Each structure stands twice: as C-alpha cells, then as structure tokens.
mmCIF file of C-alpha atoms in Angstrom:
data_model
loop_
_atom_site.group_PDB
_atom_site.id
_atom_site.type_symbol
_atom_site.label_atom_id
_atom_site.label_comp_id
_atom_site.label_asym_id
_atom_site.label_seq_id
_atom_site.Cartn_x
_atom_site.Cartn_y
_atom_site.Cartn_z
ATOM 1 C CA GLN A 1 164.927 148.725 167.600
ATOM 2 C CA LYS A 2 168.579 148.089 166.867
ATOM 3 C CA ASN A 3 169.776 151.287 168.563
ATOM 4 C CA ASN A 4 166.770 151.771 170.844
ATOM 5 C CA ASP A 5 166.370 155.291 169.437
ATOM 6 C CA ILE A 6 162.738 156.369 169.232
ATOM 7 C CA ASP A 7 163.611 159.766 167.764
ATOM 8 C CA VAL A 8 165.418 158.244 164.789
ATOM 9 C CA ALA A 9 162.603 155.756 164.248
ATOM 10 C CA ARG A 10 160.017 158.567 164.417
ATOM 11 C CA ALA A 11 162.011 160.619 161.872
ATOM 12 C CA TYR A 12 162.007 157.671 159.453
ATOM 13 C CA MET A 13 158.295 157.076 159.975
ATOM 14 C CA LYS A 14 157.499 160.759 159.380
ATOM 15 C CA LYS A 15 159.570 160.628 156.203
ATOM 16 C CA ALA A 16 157.559 157.598 155.108
ATOM 17 C CA VAL A 17 154.290 159.419 155.878
ATOM 18 C CA SER A 18 155.380 162.409 153.792
ATOM 19 C CA ALA A 19 156.322 160.114 150.891
ATOM 20 C CA GLY A 20 152.951 158.375 150.956
ATOM 21 C CA GLY A 21 150.461 158.640 153.792
ATOM 22 C CA TYR A 22 149.659 154.954 154.101
ATOM 23 C CA ASP A 23 147.764 153.735 157.146
ATOM 24 C CA ILE A 24 150.594 151.418 158.190
ATOM 25 C CA TYR A 25 152.896 154.422 158.647
ATOM 26 C CA TYR A 26 150.401 156.173 160.906
ATOM 27 C CA ARG A 27 149.980 152.959 162.892
ATOM 28 C CA GLY A 28 153.750 152.796 163.231
ATOM 29 C CA LEU A 29 153.891 156.347 164.559
ATOM 30 C CA SER A 30 151.145 155.527 167.037
ATOM 31 C CA GLU A 31 153.013 152.434 168.257
ATOM 32 C CA LEU A 32 156.233 154.427 168.627
ATOM 33 C CA SER A 33 154.370 156.877 170.820
ATOM 34 C CA LEU A 34 153.151 154.022 173.033
ATOM 35 C CA VAL A 35 156.746 152.873 173.454
ATOM 36 C CA GLU A 36 157.743 156.433 174.290
ATOM 37 C CA LEU A 37 154.978 156.612 176.919
ATOM 38 C CA ASP A 38 156.568 153.671 178.707
ATOM 39 C CA LYS A 39 159.924 155.445 178.677
ATOM 40 C CA ILE A 40 158.381 158.653 180.009
ATOM 41 C CA LEU A 41 156.821 156.803 182.920
ATOM 42 C CA ALA A 42 160.111 155.063 183.723
ATOM 43 C CA GLN A 43 162.225 158.222 183.813
ATOM 44 C CA PRO A 44 164.249 158.324 187.002
ATOM 45 C CA GLY A 45 164.167 161.630 188.866
ATOM 46 C CA ALA A 46 161.589 163.323 186.622
ATOM 47 C CA THR A 47 159.118 165.664 188.253
ATOM 48 C CA ALA A 48 155.453 164.764 188.208
ATOM 49 C CA GLU A 49 154.719 167.933 186.283
ATOM 50 C CA SER A 50 157.244 167.202 183.505
ATOM 51 C CA VAL A 51 156.075 163.593 183.256
ATOM 52 C CA ARG A 52 152.449 164.737 183.007
ATOM 53 C CA ALA A 53 153.229 167.270 180.265
ATOM 54 C CA ASP A 54 155.333 164.840 178.215
ATOM 55 C CA PHE A 55 152.799 162.054 178.735
ATOM 56 C CA GLN A 56 149.891 164.196 177.523
ATOM 57 C CA ARG A 57 151.803 165.389 174.461
ATOM 58 C CA VAL A 58 152.928 161.906 173.419
ATOM 59 C CA LEU A 59 149.533 160.382 174.184
ATOM 60 C CA GLY A 60 147.893 162.995 171.975
ATOM 61 C CA ASP A 61 150.304 162.095 169.171
ATOM 62 C CA SER A 62 149.527 158.398 169.572
ATOM 63 C CA ILE A 63 145.770 158.945 169.424
ATOM 64 C CA GLU A 64 146.045 161.371 166.496
ATOM 65 C CA ASN A 65 148.172 158.998 164.424
ATOM 66 C CA ALA A 66 145.967 155.986 165.160
ATOM 67 C CA ARG A 67 142.907 158.033 164.159
ATOM 68 C CA LYS A 68 144.638 159.096 160.945
ATOM 69 C CA ALA A 69 145.223 155.433 160.143
ATOM 70 C CA THR A 70 141.477 154.756 160.521
ATOM 71 C CA GLN A 71 140.720 157.751 158.288
ATOM 72 C CA VAL A 72 143.188 156.714 155.588
ATOM 73 C CA ASN A 73 141.813 153.176 155.512
ATOM 74 C CA PRO A 74 138.676 152.617 157.604
ATOM 75 C CA SER A 75 138.276 149.088 156.211
ATOM 76 C CA ASN A 76 141.535 147.793 157.733
ATOM 77 C CA TYR A 77 140.797 146.144 161.069
ATOM 78 C CA GLN A 78 144.399 146.650 162.190
ATOM 79 C CA ASN A 79 143.874 150.417 162.187
ATOM 80 C CA TRP A 80 140.917 150.111 164.542
ATOM 81 C CA ALA A 81 142.830 147.699 166.757
ATOM 82 C CA ALA A 82 145.748 150.156 166.933
ATOM 83 C CA LEU A 83 143.415 152.941 168.029
ATOM 84 C CA ALA A 84 141.827 150.626 170.575
ATOM 85 C CA ARG A 85 145.241 149.669 172.007
ATOM 86 C CA VAL A 86 146.009 153.327 172.719
ATOM 87 C CA TYR A 87 142.747 153.792 174.602
ATOM 88 C CA ALA A 88 143.031 150.393 176.306
ATOM 89 C CA ALA A 89 146.382 151.410 177.787
ATOM 90 C CA LEU A 90 144.537 154.166 179.669
ATOM 91 C CA VAL A 91 141.876 151.955 181.241
ATOM 92 C CA PRO A 92 143.645 150.297 184.191
ATOM 93 C CA ALA A 93 144.971 152.062 187.264
ATOM 94 C CA PRO A 94 146.873 154.263 187.761
ATOM 95 C CA PHE A 95 145.359 155.977 184.714
ATOM 96 C CA SER A 96 141.658 155.081 184.754
ATOM 97 C CA VAL A 97 141.001 157.844 182.222
ATOM 98 C CA PRO A 98 137.289 158.556 181.829
ATOM 99 C CA GLY A 99 136.016 157.462 178.414
ATOM 100 C CA ALA A 100 139.086 155.354 177.618
ATOM 101 C CA TYR A 101 137.256 152.067 178.154
ATOM 102 C CA GLU A 102 134.322 153.107 175.966
ATOM 103 C CA ASN A 103 136.602 154.344 173.179
ATOM 104 C CA ALA A 104 138.728 151.204 173.314
ATOM 105 C CA LYS A 105 135.709 148.931 173.233
ATOM 106 C CA GLN A 106 134.111 150.829 170.359
ATOM 107 C CA SER A 107 137.335 150.677 168.342
ATOM 108 C CA TYR A 108 137.795 146.946 168.992
ATOM 109 C CA GLU A 109 134.187 146.382 167.942
ATOM 110 C CA GLU A 110 134.872 148.248 164.686
ATOM 111 C CA ALA A 111 137.838 145.947 164.122
ATOM 112 C CA LEU A 112 135.627 142.950 164.856
ATOM 113 C CA LYS A 113 133.005 144.103 162.319
ATOM 114 C CA ILE A 114 135.704 144.056 159.658
ATOM 115 C CA ASN A 115 137.317 140.811 160.828
ATOM 116 C CA PRO A 116 134.553 138.941 162.686
ATOM 117 C CA HIS A 117 136.403 135.636 163.047
ATOM 118 C CA SER A 118 139.574 137.005 164.589
ATOM 119 C CA PRO A 119 140.445 135.262 167.831
ATOM 120 C CA VAL A 120 143.056 137.960 168.448
ATOM 121 C CA ILE A 121 140.459 140.732 168.583
ATOM 122 C CA GLN A 122 138.298 138.617 170.901
ATOM 123 C CA LEU A 123 141.305 138.133 173.186
ATOM 124 C CA LEU A 124 142.078 141.857 173.135
ATOM 125 C CA LEU A 125 138.477 142.542 174.123
ATOM 126 C CA ALA A 126 138.817 139.975 176.926
ATOM 127 C CA ARG A 127 141.937 141.735 178.209
ATOM 128 C CA LEU A 128 140.158 145.073 178.017
ATOM 129 C CA GLU A 129 137.377 143.683 180.192
ATOM 130 C CA VAL A 130 139.918 142.379 182.712
ATOM 131 C CA SER A 131 141.423 145.850 182.984
ATOM 132 C CA HIS A 132 137.886 147.185 183.410
ATOM 133 C CA ASN A 133 137.314 144.663 186.238
ATOM 134 C CA ASP A 134 134.567 142.769 184.419
ATOM 135 C CA LEU A 135 135.641 139.130 184.586
ATOM 136 C CA LYS A 136 132.247 137.866 183.404
ATOM 137 C CA ALA A 137 132.520 139.824 180.147
ATOM 138 C CA SER A 138 136.181 138.862 179.858
ATOM 139 C CA ARG A 139 135.296 135.179 180.146
ATOM 140 C CA ALA A 140 132.709 135.547 177.387
ATOM 141 C CA TYR A 141 135.233 137.110 175.018
ATOM 142 C CA VAL A 142 137.985 134.639 175.830
ATOM 143 C CA ASN A 143 135.553 131.774 175.204
ATOM 144 C CA LYS A 144 134.739 133.292 171.797
ATOM 145 C CA ALA A 145 138.464 133.466 171.038
ATOM 146 C CA ILE A 146 138.840 129.800 171.963
ATOM 147 C CA ALA A 147 135.785 128.901 169.872
ATOM 148 C CA GLU A 148 137.460 130.539 166.860
ATOM 149 C CA LYS A 149 140.822 128.912 167.582
ATOM 150 C CA PRO A 150 140.643 125.993 170.026
ATOM 151 C CA ASN A 151 144.439 125.746 170.386
ATOM 152 C CA TYR A 152 144.918 129.459 171.151
ATOM 153 C CA ALA A 153 147.399 129.236 174.032
ATOM 154 C CA GLU A 154 147.171 132.905 175.062
ATOM 155 C CA ALA A 155 143.395 132.655 175.350
ATOM 156 C CA HIS A 156 143.636 129.494 177.452
ATOM 157 C CA LEU A 157 146.178 131.195 179.701
ATOM 158 C CA LEU A 158 143.896 134.194 180.229
ATOM 159 C CA LEU A 159 140.978 131.885 180.960
ATOM 160 C CA SER A 160 143.032 130.063 183.582
ATOM 161 C CA GLN A 161 144.032 133.412 185.123
ATOM 162 C CA ILE A 162 140.377 134.410 185.324
ATOM 163 C CA GLU A 163 139.561 131.090 187.006
ATOM 164 C CA VAL A 164 142.366 131.532 189.539
ATOM 165 C CA THR A 165 141.275 135.112 190.255
ATOM 166 C CA GLU A 166 137.767 133.859 190.929
ATOM 167 C CA GLY A 167 139.093 131.067 193.163
ATOM 168 C CA ASN A 168 138.190 128.242 190.760
ATOM 169 C CA LEU A 169 141.485 126.363 190.825
ATOM 170 C CA ALA A 170 139.889 123.120 189.683
ATOM 171 C CA ARG A 171 138.585 124.837 186.532
ATOM 172 C CA ALA A 172 141.897 126.650 185.930
ATOM 173 C CA ILE A 173 143.890 123.447 185.530
ATOM 174 C CA PRO A 174 142.118 122.169 182.364
ATOM 175 C CA SER A 175 142.662 125.544 180.711
ATOM 176 C CA LEU A 176 146.365 125.260 181.314
#
C-alpha cells in the first residue's frame, strides 16, 4: 500500500503462504488480485484482447486463492465472504458473468451459516441483490442487517438508496 506495488505485495504474500499456508494469506492473495483487476481495467491504451487475457488470468488467481482459503479453513466465515466478493464483482454490467450471482450468493450463505448474526454479511447480500437488480430481495437483506444492528449507517444508506430508486422519497428520508 505504501508504494502501490502489487507485485511486491504478491511476492510477500506468496512467501507467507510457503512459510505456512494459512487461510488469511490466501485471502490476501485473492484481495490483491481484485485490486489488480481494477488496474487492468483502467489501463490507458490497452487493447481489448490484452485486457481480456490479463483479466481472465488474474480473475482465475483470485478465485483459486479464495477457494484455497475455504479449503484450508472452511469454518472461517471470512474465507467464504472473500470468495463471494470475487464472484459478486462479476455480477453487475459490464461483466454479467453467468453463474457469478449464484456462486456469490452460495458463498455468502455459507458465511452466514457460520456467522448467522453478522449484519455485514446481510449487507453484502443486499448489495449483491442490488447488482442482480432484485430490489425486493435487497430490501429484505438490508432490513435483516438493520435488525441485527439498528445503528448500522451503511445499511440505512443502502435502504435509502433503494427507496429513492423506487421513487419513495418520503420513505428514504427516515432511513437517512
């Protein structure tokens, strides 16, 4: 983060994995790949073909490392949430990758089985539903997040955004 050098960070994470293959290291590698995906998409002057090839390679690495984290420690909800985040990034346009929504939802649900009272996981599920264009399901999840943590500002903000999107300005104001 200090030098904004993903390659150096990846080298350190791979060294950590080789020293002891803990799930947190695999999650870290997966997150680094997500950051790299953003950089690939923002490359000025890159050809569509080179972007596609780099994107597919890095995406594969991100999925593989998140899966390894779930294999190393399947009882850690953070591993399932990390895997879900990778798939969730592929749900909205312009990606709309077939199966991404289902894989993200299944992984978030695994995380929720392990940590059933997490308002964060409920909010992540709500955001997934927004990106899947299902505001009714999103509202249900965001309401569960608020039920778990009534002062959860991010959940209230998402609820107000849903209300505004649906044209319910009067109901958006109390959420804010």
